[in-house]
XYZ file of C-alpha atoms in Angstrom:
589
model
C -45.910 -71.430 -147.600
C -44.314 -71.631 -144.315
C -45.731 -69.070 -143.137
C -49.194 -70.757 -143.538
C -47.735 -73.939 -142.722
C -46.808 -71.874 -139.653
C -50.616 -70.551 -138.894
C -52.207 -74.320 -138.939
C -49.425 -75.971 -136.985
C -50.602 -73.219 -134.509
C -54.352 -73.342 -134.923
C -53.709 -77.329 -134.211
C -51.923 -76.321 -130.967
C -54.201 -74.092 -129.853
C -57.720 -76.448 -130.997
C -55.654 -79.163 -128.537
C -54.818 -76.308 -125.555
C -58.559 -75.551 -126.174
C -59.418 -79.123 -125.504
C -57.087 -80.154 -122.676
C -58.688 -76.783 -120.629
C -62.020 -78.132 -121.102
C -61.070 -81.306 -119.737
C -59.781 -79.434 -117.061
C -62.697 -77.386 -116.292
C -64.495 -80.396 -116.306
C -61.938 -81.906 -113.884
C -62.436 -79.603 -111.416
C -65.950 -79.111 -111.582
C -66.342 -82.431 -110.653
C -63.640 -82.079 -107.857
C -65.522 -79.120 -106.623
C -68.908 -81.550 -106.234
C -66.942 -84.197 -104.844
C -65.795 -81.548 -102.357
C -68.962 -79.693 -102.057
C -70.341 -83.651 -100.976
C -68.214 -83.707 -97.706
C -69.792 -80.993 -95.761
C -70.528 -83.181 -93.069
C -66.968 -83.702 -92.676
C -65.776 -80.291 -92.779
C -61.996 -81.125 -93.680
C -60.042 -82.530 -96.407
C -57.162 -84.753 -96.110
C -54.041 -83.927 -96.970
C -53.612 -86.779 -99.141
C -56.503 -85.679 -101.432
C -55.291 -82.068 -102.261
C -55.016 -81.726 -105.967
C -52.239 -81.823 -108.309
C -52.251 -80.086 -111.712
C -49.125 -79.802 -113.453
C -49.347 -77.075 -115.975
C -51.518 -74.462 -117.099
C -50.301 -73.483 -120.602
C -52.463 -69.832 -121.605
C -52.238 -68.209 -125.036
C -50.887 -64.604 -124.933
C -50.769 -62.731 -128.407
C -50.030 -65.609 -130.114
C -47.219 -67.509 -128.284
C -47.958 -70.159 -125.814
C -45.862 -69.219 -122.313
C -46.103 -71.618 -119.646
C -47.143 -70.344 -116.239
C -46.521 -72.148 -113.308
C -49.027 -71.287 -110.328
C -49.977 -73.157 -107.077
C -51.998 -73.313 -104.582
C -53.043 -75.689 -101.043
C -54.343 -75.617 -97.997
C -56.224 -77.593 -95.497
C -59.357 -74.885 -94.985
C -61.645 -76.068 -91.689
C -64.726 -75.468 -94.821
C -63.252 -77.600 -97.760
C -66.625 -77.947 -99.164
C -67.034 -74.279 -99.218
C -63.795 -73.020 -100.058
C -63.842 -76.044 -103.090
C -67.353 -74.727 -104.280
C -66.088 -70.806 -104.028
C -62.542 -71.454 -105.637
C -62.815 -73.332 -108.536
C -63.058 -70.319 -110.771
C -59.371 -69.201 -109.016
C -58.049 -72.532 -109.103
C -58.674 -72.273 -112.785
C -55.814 -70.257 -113.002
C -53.230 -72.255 -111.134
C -51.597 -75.506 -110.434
C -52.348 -77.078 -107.167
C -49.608 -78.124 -104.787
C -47.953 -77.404 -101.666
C -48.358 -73.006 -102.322
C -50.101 -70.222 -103.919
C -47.389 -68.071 -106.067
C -49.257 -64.101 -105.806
C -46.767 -63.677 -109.027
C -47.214 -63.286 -112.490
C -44.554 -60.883 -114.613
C -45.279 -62.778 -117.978
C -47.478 -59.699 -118.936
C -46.471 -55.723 -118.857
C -49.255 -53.386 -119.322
C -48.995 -49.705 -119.366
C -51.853 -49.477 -117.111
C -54.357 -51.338 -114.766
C -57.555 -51.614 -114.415
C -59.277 -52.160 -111.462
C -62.787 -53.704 -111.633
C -64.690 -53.465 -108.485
C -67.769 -55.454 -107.068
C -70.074 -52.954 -107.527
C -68.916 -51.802 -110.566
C -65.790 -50.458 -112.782
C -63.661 -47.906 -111.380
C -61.941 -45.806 -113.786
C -58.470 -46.680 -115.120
C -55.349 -45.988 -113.172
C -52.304 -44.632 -115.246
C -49.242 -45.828 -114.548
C -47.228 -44.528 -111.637
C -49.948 -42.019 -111.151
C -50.767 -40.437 -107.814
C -54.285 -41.871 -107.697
C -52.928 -45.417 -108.353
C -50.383 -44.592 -105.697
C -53.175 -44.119 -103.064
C -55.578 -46.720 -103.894
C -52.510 -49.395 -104.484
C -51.855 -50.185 -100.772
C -56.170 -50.609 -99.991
C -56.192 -52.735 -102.993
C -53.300 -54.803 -102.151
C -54.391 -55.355 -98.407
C -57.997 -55.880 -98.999
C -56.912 -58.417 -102.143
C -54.415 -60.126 -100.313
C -56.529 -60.442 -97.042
C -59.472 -61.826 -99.127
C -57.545 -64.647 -100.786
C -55.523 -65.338 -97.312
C -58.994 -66.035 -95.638
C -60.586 -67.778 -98.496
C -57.904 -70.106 -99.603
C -56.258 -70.719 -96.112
C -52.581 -70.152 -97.461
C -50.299 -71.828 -96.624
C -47.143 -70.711 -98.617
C -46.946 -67.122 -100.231
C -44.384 -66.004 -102.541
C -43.980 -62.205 -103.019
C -41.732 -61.069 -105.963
C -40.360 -57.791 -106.173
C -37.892 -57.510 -109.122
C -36.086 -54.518 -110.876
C -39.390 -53.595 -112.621
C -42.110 -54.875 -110.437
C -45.283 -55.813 -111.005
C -48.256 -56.790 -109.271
C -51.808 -55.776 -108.900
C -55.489 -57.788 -108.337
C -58.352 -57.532 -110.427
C -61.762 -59.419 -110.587
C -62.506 -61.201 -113.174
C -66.728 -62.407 -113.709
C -65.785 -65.290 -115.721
C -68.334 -68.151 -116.015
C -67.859 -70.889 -114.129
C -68.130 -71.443 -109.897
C -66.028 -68.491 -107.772
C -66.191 -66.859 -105.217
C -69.564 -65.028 -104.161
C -70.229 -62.358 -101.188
C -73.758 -64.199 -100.045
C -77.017 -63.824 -100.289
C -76.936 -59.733 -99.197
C -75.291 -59.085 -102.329
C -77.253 -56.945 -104.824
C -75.602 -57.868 -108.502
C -78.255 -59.394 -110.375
C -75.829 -62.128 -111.599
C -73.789 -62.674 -108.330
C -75.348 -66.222 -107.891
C -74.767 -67.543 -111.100
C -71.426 -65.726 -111.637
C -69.909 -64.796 -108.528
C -66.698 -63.219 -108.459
C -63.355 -64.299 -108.608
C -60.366 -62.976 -107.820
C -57.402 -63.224 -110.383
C -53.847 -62.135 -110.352
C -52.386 -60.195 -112.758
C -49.532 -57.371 -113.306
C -49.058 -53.959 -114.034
C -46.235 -51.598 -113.887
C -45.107 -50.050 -110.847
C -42.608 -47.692 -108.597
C -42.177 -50.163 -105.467
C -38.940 -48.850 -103.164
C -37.006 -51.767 -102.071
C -39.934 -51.831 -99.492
C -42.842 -53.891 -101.028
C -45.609 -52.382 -99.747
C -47.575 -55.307 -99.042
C -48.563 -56.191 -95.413
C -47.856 -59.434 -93.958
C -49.600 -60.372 -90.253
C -51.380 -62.691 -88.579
C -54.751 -61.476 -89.395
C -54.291 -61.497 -93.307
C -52.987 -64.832 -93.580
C -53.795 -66.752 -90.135
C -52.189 -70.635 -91.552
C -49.367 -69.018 -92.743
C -46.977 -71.417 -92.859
C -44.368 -70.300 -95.480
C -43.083 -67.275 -97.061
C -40.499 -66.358 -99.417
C -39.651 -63.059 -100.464
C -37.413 -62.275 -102.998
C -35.543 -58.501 -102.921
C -38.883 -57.781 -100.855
C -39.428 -56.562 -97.290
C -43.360 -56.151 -96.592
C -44.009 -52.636 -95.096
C -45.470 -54.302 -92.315
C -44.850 -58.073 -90.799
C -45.904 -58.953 -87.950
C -45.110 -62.935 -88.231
C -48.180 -64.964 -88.425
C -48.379 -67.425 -84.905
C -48.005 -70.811 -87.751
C -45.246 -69.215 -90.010
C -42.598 -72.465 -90.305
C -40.350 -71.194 -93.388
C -38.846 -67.769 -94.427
C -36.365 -67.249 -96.919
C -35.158 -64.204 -97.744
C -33.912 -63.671 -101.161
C -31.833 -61.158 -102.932
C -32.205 -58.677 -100.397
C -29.308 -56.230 -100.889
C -30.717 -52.323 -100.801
C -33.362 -53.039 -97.745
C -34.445 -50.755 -95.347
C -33.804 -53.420 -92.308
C -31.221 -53.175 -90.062
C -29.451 -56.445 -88.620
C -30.815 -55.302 -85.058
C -34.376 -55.158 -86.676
C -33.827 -58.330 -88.383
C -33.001 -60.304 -85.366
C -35.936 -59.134 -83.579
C -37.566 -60.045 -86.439
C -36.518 -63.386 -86.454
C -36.521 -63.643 -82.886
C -40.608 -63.261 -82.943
C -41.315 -65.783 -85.001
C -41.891 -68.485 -82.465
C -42.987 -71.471 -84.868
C -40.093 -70.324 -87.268
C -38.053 -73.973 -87.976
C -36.523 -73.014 -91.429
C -34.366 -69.670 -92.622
C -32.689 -69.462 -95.409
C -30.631 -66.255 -96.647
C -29.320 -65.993 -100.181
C -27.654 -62.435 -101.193
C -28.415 -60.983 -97.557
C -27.677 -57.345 -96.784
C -28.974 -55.345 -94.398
C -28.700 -51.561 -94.367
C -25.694 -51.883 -91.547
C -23.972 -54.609 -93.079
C -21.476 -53.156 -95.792
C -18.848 -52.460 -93.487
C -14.914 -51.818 -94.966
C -12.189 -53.984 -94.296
C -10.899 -52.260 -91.772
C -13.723 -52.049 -89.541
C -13.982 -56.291 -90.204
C -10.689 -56.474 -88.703
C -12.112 -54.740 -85.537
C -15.092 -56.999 -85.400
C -15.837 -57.407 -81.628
C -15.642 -53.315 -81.008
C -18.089 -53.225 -83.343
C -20.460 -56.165 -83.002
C -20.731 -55.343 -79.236
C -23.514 -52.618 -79.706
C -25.759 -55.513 -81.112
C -27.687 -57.176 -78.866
C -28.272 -60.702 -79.829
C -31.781 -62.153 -79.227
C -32.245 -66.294 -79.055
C -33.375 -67.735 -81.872
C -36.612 -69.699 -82.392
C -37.602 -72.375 -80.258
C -38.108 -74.678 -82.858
C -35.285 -74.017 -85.243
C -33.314 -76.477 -87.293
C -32.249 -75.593 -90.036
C -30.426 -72.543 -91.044
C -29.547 -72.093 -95.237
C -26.957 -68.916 -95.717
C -25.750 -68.576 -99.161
C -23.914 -65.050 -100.658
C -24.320 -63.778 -97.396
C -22.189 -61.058 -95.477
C -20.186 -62.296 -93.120
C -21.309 -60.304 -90.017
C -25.046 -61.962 -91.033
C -23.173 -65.694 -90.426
C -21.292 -64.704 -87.380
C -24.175 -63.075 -85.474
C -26.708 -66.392 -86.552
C -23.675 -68.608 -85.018
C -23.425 -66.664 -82.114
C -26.771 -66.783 -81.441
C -27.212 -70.297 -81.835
C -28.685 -72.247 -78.495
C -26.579 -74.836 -76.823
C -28.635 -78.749 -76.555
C -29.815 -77.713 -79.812
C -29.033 -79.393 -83.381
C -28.573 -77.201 -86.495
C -28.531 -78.282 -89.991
C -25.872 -74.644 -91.172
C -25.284 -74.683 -94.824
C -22.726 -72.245 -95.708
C -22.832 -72.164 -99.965
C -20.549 -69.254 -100.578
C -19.359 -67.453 -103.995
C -18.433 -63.944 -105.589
C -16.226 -61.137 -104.357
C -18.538 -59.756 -101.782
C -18.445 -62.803 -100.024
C -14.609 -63.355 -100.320
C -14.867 -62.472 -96.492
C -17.309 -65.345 -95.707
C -15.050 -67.888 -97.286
C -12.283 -67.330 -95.345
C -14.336 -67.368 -92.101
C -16.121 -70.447 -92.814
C -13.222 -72.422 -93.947
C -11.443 -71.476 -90.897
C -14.417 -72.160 -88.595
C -14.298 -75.743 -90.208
C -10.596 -75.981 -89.828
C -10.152 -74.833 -86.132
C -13.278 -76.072 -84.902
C -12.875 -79.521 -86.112
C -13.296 -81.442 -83.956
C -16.608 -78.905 -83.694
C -15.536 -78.192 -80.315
C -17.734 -74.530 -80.021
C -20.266 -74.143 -77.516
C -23.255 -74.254 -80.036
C -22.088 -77.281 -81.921
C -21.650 -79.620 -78.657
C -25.082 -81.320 -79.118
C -23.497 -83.599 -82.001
C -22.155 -85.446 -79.093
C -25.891 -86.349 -78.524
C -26.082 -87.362 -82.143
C -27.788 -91.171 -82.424
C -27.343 -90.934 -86.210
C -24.180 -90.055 -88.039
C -23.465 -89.930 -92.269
C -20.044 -89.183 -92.834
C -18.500 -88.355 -96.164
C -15.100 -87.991 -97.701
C -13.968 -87.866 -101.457
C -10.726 -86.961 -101.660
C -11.170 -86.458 -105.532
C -13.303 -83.443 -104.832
C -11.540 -82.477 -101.659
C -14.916 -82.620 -100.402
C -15.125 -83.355 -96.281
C -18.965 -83.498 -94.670
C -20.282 -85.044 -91.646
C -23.909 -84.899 -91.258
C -25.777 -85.773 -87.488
C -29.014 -86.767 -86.775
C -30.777 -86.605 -83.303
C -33.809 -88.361 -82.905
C -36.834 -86.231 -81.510
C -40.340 -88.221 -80.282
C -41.999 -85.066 -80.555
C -40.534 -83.622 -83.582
C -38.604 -84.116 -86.559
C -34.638 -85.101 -86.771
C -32.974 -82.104 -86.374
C -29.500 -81.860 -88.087
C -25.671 -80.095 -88.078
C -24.078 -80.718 -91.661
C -20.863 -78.202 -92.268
C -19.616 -77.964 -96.035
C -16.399 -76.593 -97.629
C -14.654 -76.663 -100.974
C -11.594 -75.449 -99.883
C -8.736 -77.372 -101.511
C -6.256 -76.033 -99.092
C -7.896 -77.222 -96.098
C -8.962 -80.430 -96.435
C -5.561 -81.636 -98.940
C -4.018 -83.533 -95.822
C -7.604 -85.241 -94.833
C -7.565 -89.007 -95.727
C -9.073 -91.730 -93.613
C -6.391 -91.575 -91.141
C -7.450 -88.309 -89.963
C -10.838 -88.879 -91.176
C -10.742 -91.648 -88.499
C -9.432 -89.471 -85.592
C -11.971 -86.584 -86.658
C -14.931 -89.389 -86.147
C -13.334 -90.464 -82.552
C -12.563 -87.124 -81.011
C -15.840 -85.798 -82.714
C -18.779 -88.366 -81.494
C -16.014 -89.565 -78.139
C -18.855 -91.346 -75.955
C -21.331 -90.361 -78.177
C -25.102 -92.421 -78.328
C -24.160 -93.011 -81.886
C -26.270 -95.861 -83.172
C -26.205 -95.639 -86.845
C -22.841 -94.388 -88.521
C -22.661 -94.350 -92.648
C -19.132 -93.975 -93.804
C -18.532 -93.054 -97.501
C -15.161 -92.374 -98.969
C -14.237 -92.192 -102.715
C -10.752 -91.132 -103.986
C -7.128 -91.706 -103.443
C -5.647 -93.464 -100.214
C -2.931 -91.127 -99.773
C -1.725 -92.509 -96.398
C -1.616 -95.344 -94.328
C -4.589 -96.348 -91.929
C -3.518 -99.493 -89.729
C -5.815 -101.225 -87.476
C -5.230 -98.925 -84.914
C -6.888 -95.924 -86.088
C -9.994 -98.365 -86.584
C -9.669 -99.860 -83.664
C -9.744 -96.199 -81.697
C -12.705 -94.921 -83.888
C -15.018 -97.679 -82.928
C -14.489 -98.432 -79.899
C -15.231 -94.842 -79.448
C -18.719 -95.976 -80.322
C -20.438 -98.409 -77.861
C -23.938 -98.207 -79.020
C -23.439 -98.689 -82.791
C -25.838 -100.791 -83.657
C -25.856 -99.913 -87.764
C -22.851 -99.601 -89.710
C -22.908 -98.980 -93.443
C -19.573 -98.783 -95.446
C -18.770 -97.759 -98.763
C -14.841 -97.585 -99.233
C -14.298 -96.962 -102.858
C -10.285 -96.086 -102.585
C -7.447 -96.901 -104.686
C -4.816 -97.776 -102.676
C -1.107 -96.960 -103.237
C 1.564 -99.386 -102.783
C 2.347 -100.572 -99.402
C -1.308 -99.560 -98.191
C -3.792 -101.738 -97.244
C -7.333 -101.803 -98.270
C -9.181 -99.763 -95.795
C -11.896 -101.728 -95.397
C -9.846 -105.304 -94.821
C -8.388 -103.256 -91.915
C -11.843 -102.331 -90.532
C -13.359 -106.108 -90.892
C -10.063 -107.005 -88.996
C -10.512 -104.514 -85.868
C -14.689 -105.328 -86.281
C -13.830 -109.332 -85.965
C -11.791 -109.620 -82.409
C -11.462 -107.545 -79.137
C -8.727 -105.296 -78.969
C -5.231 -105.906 -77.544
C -6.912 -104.251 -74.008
C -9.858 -106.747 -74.127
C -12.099 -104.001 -74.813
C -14.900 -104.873 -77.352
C -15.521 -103.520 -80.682
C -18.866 -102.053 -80.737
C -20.533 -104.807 -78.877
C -24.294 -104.244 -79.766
C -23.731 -104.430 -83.732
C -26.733 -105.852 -85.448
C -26.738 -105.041 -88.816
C -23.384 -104.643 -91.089
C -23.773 -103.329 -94.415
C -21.324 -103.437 -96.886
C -20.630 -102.262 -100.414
C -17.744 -103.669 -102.986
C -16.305 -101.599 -105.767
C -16.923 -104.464 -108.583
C -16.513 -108.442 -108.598
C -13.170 -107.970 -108.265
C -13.409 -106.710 -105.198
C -15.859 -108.628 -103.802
C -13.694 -111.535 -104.229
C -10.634 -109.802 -102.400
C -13.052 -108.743 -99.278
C -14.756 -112.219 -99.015
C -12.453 -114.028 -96.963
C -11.917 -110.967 -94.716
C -15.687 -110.471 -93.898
C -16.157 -114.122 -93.079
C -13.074 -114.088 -90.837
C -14.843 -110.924 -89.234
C -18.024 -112.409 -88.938
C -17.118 -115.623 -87.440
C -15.223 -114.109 -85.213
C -17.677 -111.921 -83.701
C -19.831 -114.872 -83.490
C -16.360 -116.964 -81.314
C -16.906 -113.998 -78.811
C -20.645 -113.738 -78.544
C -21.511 -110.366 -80.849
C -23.034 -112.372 -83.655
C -24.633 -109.718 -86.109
C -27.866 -109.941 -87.098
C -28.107 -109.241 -90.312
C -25.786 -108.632 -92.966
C -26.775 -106.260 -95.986
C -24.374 -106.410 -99.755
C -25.351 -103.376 -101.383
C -24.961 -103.718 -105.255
C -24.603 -101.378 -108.097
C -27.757 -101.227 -109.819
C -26.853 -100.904 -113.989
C -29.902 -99.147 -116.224
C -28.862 -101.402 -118.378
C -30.667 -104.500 -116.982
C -34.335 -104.941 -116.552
C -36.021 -105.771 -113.871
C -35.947 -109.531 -114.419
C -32.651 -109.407 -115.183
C -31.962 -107.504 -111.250
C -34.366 -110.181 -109.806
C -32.114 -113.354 -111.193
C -28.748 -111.312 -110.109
C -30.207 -110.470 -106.687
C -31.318 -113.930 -105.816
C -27.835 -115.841 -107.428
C -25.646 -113.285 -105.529
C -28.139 -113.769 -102.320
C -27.437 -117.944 -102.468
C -23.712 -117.310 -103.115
C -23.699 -114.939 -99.663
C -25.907 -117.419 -97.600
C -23.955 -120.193 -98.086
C -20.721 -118.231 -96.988
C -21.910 -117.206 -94.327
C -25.211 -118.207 -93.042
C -23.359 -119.647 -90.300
C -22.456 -116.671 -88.642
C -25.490 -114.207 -89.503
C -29.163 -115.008 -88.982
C -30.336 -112.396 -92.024
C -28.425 -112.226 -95.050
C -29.682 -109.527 -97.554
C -28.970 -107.400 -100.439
C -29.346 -103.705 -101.018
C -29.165 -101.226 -103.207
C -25.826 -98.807 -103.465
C -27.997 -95.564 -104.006
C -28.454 -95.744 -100.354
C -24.813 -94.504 -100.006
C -25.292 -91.907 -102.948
C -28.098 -90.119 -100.755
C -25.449 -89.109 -98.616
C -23.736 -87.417 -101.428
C -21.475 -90.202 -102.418
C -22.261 -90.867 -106.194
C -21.836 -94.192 -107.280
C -20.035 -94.760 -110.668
């Protein structure tokens, strides 16, 4: 009985999988025609590529979900819609195209041709072997130049599989023009699908990679997977290397590698190794004798952001060293596992000796306009984050992490305070975001305020979120910081004299009614001496709890409360939302 009940609940499924594909063949059809209507344009915006979510397929009886994408913005949108649609069946739509599918493993593969069926392959066998790598590069080349990539993940796993076939489904694909001689090429076409079959790859994947095969390349991830050939497309933005432990690739051949990719503004490296880079401890102690005979190349023009994670050491150290000075680098160092026990140790150091960041390549923080600092002293958790604004290209960023409990134990806001002064010391700083959750576990006076901002001139924006518990005979931080924000210091030196906007965030009500009197004292007084701020912002904490109506009533009570407080000394009073604070990894209870 439940074994029939079994059979209908899945003949149900299916009838419904049956209906939502027909709705989606029907979607895109009519996307196509839409599409195939803009030829006079020639281009598609960005803002109309399409989005489908899931593409659930049937395979002996159990329903596996495959996930699939594909974009691009082709010069020929019409024509690439019309000649597509029958590939785009077959995948969602989004930001890449994912060349990937190990759901199935077949014993063998067959290869259907254009002009007809060549014979089937068996697996692993030497005729396979020399047709694979034609296949593969005239396959990969004809999607590259149909679809206009613009992302391409290769996977190459402990039992790899990958191989192209054509497929003449009905529906619109892709045809070769009118010189073609199948009798049904018009109405059919032919369209090129991705599927899997069993095969002997080295830890080379022999699949080319160059500028002519894929000429919008803009991103490419390869996971334990070095093509045979890469030659970096002129466009390529993004490459992250993944799982690459047994490669043929040397780290001399790997910076060269990295060094020609001119447009390259993202790396990341998770499990690196190349062939050179298992070296004993005893060499590691030795490190410059041996890292002399590499020649480091300059990185990237356009670099930002570099992501190592699981990496040897000598990969992080030669990266660092070759790092550009007057240029700002977003490093994430996310370490774990015994081969990296190494890395650890150099990174925590790094943090600890270098603070304040005082190495050639990190100097351009001092150029930083825009600064999120963090500290919870539950986690033992120490960040600082800087943004420099760019006209001509995006912010580019520094952020250093560790979790080393031995390192950062002694860091409270004391320190924390120094760190920010000796760190961003005449500094364009205009926007500074302080966070700190935990345990006050020493005494900050006014005067370690007082010397962190008037360390910063052109602050113009300064959020605070202090969520501390102080210990008896501390004060609360941030009573001490509306003191030293309210009146020049003892030298007659202002206190960040071009403050417009002050935005502040209270634990609970409790709080709020303890800080009250000190942020009116602060703002009138900056208002005695001529630095009235502009606008003051009360972030709250948003509860799920309350609806929307509920938010709307609380937001404009509290907003009456604040104005008549102090609507003397501010032009704008506001109210925003705590979450800002959490983005910089501060979670809000």
């Amino acid at each position: 009985m439940s074994q029939g009940s079994g059979d209908d609940e899945l003949a149900v499924r299916h009838q419904e999988l049956t209906k939502q594909r027909a709705a989606l063949d029907r979607e895109l059809l009519s996307v196509g025609r839409a599409l195939n209507a803009m030829q006079p344009a020639n281009k598609l915006p960005v803002e109309l590529l399409i989005k489908i979510f899931s593409m659930i397929q049937v395979d002996n009886g159990e329903y596996t979900e495959r996930w699939y994408s594909v974009a691009g913005v082709c010069k020929y949108w019409y024509e690439v819609a019309n000649n597509c649609i029958s590939l785009w069946r077959r995948v969602k739509l989004g930001s890449s195209i994912h060349l990937v599918d190990v759901s199935l493993a077949r014993p063998d593969v067959t290869v259907e041709g254009v002009r007809g069926r060549l014979p089937d392959f068996v697996n692993n066998s030497p005729a396979l072997e020399r047709i694979r790598g034609h296949i593969m590069d005239n396959a990969l080349r004809h999607i590259g130049k149909m679809a206009m990539l613009v992302e391409v993940l290769v996977v190459h796993d402990k039992r790899p599989r990958l191989s192209i076939s054509e497929d003449h489904s009905e529906g619109y694909g892709y045809s070769n023009g009118p010189e073609e001689d199948d009798e049904d090429s018009d109405e059919r076409g032919q369209y090129m699908d991705i599927t899997t079959f069993e095969g002997r790859f080295t830890a080379t994947l022999e699949i080319p990679v160059d500028s002519e095969m894929f000429p919008r390349l803009q991103s490419l991830t390869l996971i334990t997977a070095i093509p045979s050939r890469f030659v970096p497309p002129p466009a390529l933005r993004t490459l992250h290397l993944y799982d690459c432990v047994r490669m043929s690739l040397t780290m001399g051949a790997f910076l060269t590698l990295i060094s020609q990719c001119g447009a390259l503004e993202e790396l990341s490296l998770r499990r690196f190794r190349p062939m050179d880079d298992h070296l004993p401890a005893s060499i590691e102690r030795n490190a410059p004798k041996w890292i002399h005979p590499i020649r480091p190349v300059a990185l990237p023009e356009h670099l930002r952001k570099v992501s190592m994670q699981d990496i040897a050491p000598w990969t992080a150290r030669l990266l660092e060293g070759m790092a550009l000075p007057g240029r700002i680098y977003l490093l994430v160092a996310m370490t774990g596992g015994r081969d990296c026990l190494p890395l650890n140790r150099f990174w925590d150091k790094a943090l600890h000796d270098a603070f304040p960041y005082s190495k050639a390549h990190l100097r351009p923080l001092r150029r930083a306009d825009t600064v999120r600092i963090e500290l919870d002293t539950a986690a033992i958790r120490y960040r600082i984050a800087a943004h420099s604004s760019n006209k001509q290209r995006e912010n580019g960023a520094f952020m250093a992490t560790s979790n080393n409990e031995s390192v950062h134990r002694a860091k409270c806001i004391p320190d924390f305070l120094t760190d920010i002064c000796k760190l961003f010391h005449k500094a364009p700083v205009t926007d500074l975001t302080v966070a700190v959750v935990g345990t006050l576990g020493k005494k900050a006076d006014e005067n370690h305020w007082a010397t962190a901002l008037k360390s910063l001139p052109r602050l113009r924006c300064l959020a605070v979120s202090l969520r501390v518990k102080t210990k008896p005979g501390c004060n609360d931080p941030l009573i001490d910081m509306l003191k030293v924000l309210g009146r020049p210091c003892s030298d007659g030196t202002e206190i960040c004299p071009k403050l417009e906007a002050l935005t502040l965030h209270f634990i609970d009500t409790n709080h709020e009614t303890a800080m009250l009197p000190s942020v009116e004292d602060c703002l009138k007084g900056r208002a005695a001496h001529g630095h009235r701020v502009s606008r003051l912002i009360i972030a709250l904490n948003r509860l799920s709890s309350k609806s929307a109506d509920e938010w709307a009533a609380i937001e404009e009570s509290t907003l009456e409360r604040y104005k008549s407080l102090f609507q003397p000394y501010v032009e704008t009073v506001c109210c925003g939302d705590a979450s800002y604070f959490s983005q910089a990894g501060v979670k809000q209870q």
